[in-house]
PDB file of C-alpha atoms and ligand atoms in Angstrom:
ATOM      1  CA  UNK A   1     -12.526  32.069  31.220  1.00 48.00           C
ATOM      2  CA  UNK A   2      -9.592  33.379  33.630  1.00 47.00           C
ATOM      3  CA  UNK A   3     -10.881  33.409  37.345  1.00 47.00           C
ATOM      4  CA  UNK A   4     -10.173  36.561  39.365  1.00 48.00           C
ATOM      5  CA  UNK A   5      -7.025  36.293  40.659  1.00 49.00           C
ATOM      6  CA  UNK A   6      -8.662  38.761  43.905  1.00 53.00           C
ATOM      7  CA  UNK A   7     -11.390  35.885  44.496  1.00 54.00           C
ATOM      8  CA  UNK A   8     -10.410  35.349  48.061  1.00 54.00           C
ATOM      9  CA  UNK A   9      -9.858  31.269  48.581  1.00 56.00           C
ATOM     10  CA  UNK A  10     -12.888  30.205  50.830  1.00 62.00           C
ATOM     11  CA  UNK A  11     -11.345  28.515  53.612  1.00 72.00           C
ATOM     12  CA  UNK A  12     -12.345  24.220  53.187  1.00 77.00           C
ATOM     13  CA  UNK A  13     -13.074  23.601  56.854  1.00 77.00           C
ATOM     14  CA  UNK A  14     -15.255  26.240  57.109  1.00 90.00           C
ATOM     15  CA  UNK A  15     -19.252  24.079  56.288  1.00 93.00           C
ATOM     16  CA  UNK A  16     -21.387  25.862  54.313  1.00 95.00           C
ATOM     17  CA  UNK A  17     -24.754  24.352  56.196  1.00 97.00           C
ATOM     18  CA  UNK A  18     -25.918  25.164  59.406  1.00 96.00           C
ATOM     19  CA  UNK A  19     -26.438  21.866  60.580  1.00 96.00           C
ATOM     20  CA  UNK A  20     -27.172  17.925  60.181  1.00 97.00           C
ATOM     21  CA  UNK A  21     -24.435  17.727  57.192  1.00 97.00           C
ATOM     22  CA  UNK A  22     -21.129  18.997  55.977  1.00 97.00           C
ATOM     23  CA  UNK A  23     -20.152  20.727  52.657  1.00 97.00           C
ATOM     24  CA  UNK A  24     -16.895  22.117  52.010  1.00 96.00           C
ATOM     25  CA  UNK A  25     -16.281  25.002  49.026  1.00 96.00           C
ATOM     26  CA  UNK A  26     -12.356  24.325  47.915  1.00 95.00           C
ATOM     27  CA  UNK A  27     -13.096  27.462  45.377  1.00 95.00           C
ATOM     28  CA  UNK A  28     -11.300  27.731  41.721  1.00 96.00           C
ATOM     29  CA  UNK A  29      -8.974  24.702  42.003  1.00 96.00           C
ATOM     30  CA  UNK A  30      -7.922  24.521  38.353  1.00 97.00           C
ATOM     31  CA  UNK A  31      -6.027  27.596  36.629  1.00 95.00           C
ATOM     32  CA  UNK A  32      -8.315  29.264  33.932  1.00 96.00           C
ATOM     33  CA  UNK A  33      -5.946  27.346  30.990  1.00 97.00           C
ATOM     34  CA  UNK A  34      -6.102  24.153  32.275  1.00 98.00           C
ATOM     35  CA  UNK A  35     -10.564  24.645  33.599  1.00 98.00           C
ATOM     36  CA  UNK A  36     -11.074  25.215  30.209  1.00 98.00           C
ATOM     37  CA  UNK A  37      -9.218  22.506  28.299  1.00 98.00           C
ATOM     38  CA  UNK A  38     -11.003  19.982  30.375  1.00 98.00           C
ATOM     39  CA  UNK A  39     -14.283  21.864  29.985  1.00 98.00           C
ATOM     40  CA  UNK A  40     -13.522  21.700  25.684  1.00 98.00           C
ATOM     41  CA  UNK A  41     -12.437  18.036  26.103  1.00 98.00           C
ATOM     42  CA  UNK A  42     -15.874  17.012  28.167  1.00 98.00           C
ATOM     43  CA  UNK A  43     -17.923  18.585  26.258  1.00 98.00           C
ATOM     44  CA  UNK A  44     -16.802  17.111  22.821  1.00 97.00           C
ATOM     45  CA  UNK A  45     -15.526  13.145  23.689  1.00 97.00           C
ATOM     46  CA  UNK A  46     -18.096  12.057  26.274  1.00 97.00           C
ATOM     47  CA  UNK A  47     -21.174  10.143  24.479  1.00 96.00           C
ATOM     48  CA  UNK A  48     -23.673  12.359  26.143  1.00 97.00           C
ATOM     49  CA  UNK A  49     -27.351  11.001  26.258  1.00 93.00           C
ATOM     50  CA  UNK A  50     -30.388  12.691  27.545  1.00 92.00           C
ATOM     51  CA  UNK A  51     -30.801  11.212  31.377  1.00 84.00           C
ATOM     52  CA  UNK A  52     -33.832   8.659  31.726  1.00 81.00           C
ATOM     53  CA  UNK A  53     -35.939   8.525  34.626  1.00 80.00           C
ATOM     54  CA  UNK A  54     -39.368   6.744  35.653  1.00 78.00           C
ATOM     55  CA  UNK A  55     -42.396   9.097  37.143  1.00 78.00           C
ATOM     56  CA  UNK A  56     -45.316   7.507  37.978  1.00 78.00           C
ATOM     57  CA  UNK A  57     -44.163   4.204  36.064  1.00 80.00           C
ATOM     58  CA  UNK A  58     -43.525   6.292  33.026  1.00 83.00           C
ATOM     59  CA  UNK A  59     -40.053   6.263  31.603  1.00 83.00           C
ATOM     60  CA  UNK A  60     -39.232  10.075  30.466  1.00 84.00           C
ATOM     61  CA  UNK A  61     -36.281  11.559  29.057  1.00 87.00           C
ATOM     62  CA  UNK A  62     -34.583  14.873  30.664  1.00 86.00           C
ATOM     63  CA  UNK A  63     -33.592  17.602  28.699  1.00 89.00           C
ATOM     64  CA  UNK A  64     -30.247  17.565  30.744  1.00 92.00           C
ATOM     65  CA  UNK A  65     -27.643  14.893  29.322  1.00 95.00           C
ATOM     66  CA  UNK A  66     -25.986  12.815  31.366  1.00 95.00           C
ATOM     67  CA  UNK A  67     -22.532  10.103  31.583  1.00 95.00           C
ATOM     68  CA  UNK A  68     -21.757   7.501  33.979  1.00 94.00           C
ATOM     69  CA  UNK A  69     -17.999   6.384  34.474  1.00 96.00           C
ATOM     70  CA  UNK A  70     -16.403   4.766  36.562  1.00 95.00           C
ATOM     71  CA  UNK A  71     -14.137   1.482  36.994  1.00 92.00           C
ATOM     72  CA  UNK A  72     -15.438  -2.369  36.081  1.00 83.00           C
ATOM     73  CA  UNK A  73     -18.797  -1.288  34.825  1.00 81.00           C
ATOM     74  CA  UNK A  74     -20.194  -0.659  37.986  1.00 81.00           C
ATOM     75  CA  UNK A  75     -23.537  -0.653  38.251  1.00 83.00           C
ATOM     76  CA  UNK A  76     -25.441   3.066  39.637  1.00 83.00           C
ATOM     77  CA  UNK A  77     -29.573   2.958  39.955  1.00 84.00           C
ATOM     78  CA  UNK A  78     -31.230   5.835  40.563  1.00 79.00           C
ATOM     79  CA  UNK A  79     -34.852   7.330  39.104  1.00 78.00           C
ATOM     80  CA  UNK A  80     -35.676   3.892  38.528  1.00 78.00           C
ATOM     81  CA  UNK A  81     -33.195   3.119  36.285  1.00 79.00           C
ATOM     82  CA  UNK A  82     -29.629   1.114  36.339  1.00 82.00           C
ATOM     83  CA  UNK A  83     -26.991   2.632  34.443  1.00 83.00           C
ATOM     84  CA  UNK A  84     -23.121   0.652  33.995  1.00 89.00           C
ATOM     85  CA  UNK A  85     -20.403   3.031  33.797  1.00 93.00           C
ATOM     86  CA  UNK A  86     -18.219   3.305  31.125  1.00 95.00           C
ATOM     87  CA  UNK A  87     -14.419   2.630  31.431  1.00 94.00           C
ATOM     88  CA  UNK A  88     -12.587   6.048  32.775  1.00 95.00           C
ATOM     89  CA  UNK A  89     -11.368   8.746  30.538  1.00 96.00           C
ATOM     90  CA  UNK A  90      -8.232  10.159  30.672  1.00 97.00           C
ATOM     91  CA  UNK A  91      -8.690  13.589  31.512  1.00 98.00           C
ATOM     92  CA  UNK A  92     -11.780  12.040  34.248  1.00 98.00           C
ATOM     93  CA  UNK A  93      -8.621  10.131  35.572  1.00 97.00           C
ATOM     94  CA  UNK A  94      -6.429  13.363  36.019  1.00 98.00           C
ATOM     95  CA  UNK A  95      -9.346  15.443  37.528  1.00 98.00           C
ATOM     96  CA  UNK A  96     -10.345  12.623  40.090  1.00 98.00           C
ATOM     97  CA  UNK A  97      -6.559  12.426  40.980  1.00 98.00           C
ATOM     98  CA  UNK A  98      -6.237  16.037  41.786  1.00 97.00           C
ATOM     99  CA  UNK A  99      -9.664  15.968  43.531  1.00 98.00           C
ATOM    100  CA  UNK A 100      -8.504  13.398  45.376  1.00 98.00           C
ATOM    101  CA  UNK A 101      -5.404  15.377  46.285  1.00 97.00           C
ATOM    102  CA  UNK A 102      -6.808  18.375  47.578  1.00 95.00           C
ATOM    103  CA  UNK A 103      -9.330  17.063  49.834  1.00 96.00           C
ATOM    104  CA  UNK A 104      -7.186  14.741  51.546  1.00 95.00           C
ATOM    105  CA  UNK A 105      -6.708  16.487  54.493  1.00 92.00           C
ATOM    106  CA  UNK A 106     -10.333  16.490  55.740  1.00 92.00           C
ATOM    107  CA  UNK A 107     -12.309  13.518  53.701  1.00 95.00           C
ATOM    108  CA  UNK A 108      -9.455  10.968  52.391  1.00 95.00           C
ATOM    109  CA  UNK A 109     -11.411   9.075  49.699  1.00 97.00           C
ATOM    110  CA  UNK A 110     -10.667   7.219  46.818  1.00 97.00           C
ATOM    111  CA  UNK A 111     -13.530   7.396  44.666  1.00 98.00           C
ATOM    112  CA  UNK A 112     -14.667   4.803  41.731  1.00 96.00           C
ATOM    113  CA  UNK A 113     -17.410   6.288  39.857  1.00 96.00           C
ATOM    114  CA  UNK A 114     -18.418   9.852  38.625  1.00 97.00           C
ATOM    115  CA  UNK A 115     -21.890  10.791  37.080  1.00 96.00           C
ATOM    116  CA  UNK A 116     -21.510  13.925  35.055  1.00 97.00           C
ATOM    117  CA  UNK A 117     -24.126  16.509  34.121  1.00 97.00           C
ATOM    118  CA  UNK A 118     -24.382  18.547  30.867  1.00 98.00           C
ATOM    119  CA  UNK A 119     -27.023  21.511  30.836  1.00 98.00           C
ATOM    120  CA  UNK A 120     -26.452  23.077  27.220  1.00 98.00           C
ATOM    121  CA  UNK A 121     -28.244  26.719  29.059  1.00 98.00           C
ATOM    122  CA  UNK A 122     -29.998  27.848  32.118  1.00 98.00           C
ATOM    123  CA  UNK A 123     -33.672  26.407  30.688  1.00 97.00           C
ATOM    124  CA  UNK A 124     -31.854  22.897  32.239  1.00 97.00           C
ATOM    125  CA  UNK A 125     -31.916  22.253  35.709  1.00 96.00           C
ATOM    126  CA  UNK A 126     -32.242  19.532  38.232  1.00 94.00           C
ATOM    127  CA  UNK A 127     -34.621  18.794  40.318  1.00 92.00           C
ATOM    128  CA  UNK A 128     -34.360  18.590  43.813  1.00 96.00           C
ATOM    129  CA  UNK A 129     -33.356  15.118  45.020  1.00 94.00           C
ATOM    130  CA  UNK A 130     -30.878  14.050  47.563  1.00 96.00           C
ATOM    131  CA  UNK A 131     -27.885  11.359  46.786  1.00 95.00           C
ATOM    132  CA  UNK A 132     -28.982   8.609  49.053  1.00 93.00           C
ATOM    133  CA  UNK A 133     -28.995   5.830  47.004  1.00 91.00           C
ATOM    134  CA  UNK A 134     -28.346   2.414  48.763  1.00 91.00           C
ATOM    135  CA  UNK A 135     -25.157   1.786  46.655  1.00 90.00           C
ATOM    136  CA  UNK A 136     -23.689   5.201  47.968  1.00 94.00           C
ATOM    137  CA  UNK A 137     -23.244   3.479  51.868  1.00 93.00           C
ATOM    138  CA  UNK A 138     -24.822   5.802  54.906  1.00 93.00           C
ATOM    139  CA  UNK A 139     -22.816   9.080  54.851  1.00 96.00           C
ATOM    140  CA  UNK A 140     -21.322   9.172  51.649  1.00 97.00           C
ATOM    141  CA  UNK A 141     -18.619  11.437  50.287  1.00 98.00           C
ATOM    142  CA  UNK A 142     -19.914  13.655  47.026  1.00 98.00           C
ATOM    143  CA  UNK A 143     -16.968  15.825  45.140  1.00 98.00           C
ATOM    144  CA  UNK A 144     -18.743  17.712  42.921  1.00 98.00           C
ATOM    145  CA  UNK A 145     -16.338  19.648  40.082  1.00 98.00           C
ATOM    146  CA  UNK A 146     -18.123  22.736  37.651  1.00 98.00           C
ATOM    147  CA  UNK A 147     -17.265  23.618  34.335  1.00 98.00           C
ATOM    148  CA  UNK A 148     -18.539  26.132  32.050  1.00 98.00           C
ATOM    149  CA  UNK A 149     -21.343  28.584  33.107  1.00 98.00           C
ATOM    150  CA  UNK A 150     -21.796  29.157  36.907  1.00 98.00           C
ATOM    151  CA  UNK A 151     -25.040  28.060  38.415  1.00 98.00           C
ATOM    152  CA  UNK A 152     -26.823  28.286  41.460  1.00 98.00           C
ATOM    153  CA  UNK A 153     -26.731  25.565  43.829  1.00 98.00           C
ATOM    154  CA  UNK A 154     -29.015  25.375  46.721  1.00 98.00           C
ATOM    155  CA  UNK A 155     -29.551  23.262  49.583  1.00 98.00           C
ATOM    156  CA  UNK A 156     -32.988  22.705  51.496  1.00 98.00           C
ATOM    157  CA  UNK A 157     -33.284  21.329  54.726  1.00 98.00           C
ATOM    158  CA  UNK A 158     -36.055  17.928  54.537  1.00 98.00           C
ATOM    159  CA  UNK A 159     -37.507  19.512  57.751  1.00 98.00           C
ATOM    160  CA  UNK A 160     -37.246  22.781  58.640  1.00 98.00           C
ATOM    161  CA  UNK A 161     -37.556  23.504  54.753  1.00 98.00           C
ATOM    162  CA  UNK A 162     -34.334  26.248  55.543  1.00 98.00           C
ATOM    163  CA  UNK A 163     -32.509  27.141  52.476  1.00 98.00           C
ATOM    164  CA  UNK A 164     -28.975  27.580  51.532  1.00 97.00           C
ATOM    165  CA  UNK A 165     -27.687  29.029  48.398  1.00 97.00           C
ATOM    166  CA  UNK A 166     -24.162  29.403  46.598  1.00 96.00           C
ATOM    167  CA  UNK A 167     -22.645  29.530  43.022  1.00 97.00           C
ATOM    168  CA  UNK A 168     -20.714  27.091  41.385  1.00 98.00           C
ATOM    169  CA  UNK A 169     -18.212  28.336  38.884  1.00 98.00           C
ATOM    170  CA  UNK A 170     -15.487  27.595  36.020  1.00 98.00           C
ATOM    171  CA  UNK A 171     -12.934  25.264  37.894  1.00 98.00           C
ATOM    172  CA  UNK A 172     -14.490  25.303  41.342  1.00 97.00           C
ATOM    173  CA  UNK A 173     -14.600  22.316  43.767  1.00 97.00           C
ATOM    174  CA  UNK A 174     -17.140  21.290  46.446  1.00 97.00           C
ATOM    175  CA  UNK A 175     -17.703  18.234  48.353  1.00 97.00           C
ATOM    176  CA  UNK A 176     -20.692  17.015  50.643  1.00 98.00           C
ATOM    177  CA  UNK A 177     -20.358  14.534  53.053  1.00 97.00           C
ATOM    178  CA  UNK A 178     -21.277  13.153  56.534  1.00 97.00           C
ATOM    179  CA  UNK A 179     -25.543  13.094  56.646  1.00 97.00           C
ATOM    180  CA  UNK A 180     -26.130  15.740  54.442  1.00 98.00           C
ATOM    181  CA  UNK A 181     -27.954  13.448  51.965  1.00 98.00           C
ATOM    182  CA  UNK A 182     -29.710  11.863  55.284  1.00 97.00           C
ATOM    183  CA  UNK A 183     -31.360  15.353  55.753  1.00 98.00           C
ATOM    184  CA  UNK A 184     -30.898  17.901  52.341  1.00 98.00           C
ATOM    185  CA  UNK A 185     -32.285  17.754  49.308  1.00 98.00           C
ATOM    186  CA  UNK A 186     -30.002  20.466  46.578  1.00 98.00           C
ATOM    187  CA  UNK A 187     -30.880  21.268  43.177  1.00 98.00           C
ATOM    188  CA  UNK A 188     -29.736  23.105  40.124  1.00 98.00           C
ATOM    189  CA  UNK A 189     -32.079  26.268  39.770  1.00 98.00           C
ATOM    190  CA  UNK A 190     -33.119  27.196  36.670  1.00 98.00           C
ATOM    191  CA  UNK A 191     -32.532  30.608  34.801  1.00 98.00           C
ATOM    192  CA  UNK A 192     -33.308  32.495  31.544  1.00 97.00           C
ATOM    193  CA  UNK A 193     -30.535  34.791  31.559  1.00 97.00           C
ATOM    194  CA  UNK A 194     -27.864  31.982  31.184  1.00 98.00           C
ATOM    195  CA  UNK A 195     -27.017  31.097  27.669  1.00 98.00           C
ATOM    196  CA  UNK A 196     -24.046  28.978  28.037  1.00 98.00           C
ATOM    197  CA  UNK A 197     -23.005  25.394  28.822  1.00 98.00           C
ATOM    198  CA  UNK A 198     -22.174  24.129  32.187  1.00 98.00           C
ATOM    199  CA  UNK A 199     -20.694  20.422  32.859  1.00 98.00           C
ATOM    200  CA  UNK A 200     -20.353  18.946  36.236  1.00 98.00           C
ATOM    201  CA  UNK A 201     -19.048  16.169  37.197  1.00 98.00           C
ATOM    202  CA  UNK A 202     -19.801  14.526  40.651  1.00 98.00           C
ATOM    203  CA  UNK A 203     -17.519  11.917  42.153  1.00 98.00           C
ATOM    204  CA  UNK A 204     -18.835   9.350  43.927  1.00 97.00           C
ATOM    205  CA  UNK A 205     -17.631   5.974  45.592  1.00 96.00           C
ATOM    206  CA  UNK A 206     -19.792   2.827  44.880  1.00 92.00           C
ATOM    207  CA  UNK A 207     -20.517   0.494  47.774  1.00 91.00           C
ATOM    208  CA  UNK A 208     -20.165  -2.746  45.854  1.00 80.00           C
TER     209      UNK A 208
HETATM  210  O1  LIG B 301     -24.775  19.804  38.462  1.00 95.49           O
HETATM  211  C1  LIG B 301     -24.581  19.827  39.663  1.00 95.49           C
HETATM  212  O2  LIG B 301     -23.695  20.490  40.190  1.00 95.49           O
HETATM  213  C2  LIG B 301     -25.490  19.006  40.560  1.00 95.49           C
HETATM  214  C3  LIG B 301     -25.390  17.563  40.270  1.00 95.49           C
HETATM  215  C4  LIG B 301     -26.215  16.756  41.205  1.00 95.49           C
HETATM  216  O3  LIG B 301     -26.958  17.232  42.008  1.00 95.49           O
HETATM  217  C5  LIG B 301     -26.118  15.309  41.113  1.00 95.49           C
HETATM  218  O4  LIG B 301     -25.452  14.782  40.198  1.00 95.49           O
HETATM  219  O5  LIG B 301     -26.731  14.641  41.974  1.00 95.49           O
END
């Protein structure tokens, strides 16, 4: 998967949503060698297990898989359930660190934790849900990294129900913050003409 070198770099300060929240597109940040070793290595070492979550006090299993990392088995709860994160790979390490890097200029972070999502095709999704779990503070910071097949992402406004919709791709980096999880729910939409694997990995900070 080689991006196009042509795709114009979308400019970081620019935010994607019209209002109440901030998200910032940082593009293809990894070359197409280096996007796809760490898409080869995620998708064979993590222990990938189908995510768990409680509806109407019944635990089900999603057909998306899921991995928590992150450092001293911090604890994440979300659908009902409390997951501890496993100690963090290498190449989770070296992503995070360059992550970290290029975002530095507008949200300085230092994250702790990263949930990552596996969708084997386009028949796996995720519902719409915001990331305003107590353990993720007020206004929390949310670098999301793709892998694999590109998706579409969209935003939609608690309120006024407005959308917003963009791609994700192979390499490309994107990071919510300020009160967009106060007012946005975003979800993974679904699609039967996509046949390939996606992995994303969203890094988070855990408020301890
Ligand atoms: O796969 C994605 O890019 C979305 C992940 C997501 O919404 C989440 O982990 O909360």
């Amino acid at each position: 998967m080689t991006p196009d070198l042509f795709t114009p770099i979308p400019a970081p300060e620019h935010n994607l949503l019209p209002a109440d929240g901030i998200v910032n597109d940082y593009g293809v940040i990894f070359s197409g060698n280096k996007a796809d070793r760490y898409f080869h290595i995620l998708m064979n070492d993590i222990p990938w297990q189908h995510d768990e979550v409680v509806l109407y006090g019944k635990r089900i299993h999603t057909a998306r898989r899921v991995a928590w990392y992150g450092e001293r088995s911090l604890a994440y709860t979300y659908s009902g359930i409390t997951r501890l994160a496993l100690p963090w790979h290498p190449v989770l390490s070296e992503i995070k660190d360059a992550v970290e890097r290029h975002i530095a200029a507008y949200t300085p972070t230092q994250f702790n934790s990263c949930l990552l999502n596996l969708y084997t095709d386009g028949n796996e999704g995720m519902a719409w849900h915001s990331d305003d779990e107590r353990e993720l503070g007020q206004c929390p910071i949310i670098a999301s990294v793709s892998f694999g097949a590109s998706r579409k992402f969209v935003f939609k406004h608690k309120q006024t129900q407005e959308k917003t919709a963009m791609m994700l791709t192979h390499g490309q980096l994107l990071v919510m913050h300020g009160e967009t999880q106060r007012h946005w729910l975003h979800a993974i939409m679904k699609s039967t003409k996509i046949h390939e694997p996606r992995v994303s990995l969203t890094f988070r900070t855990i408020i301890e």
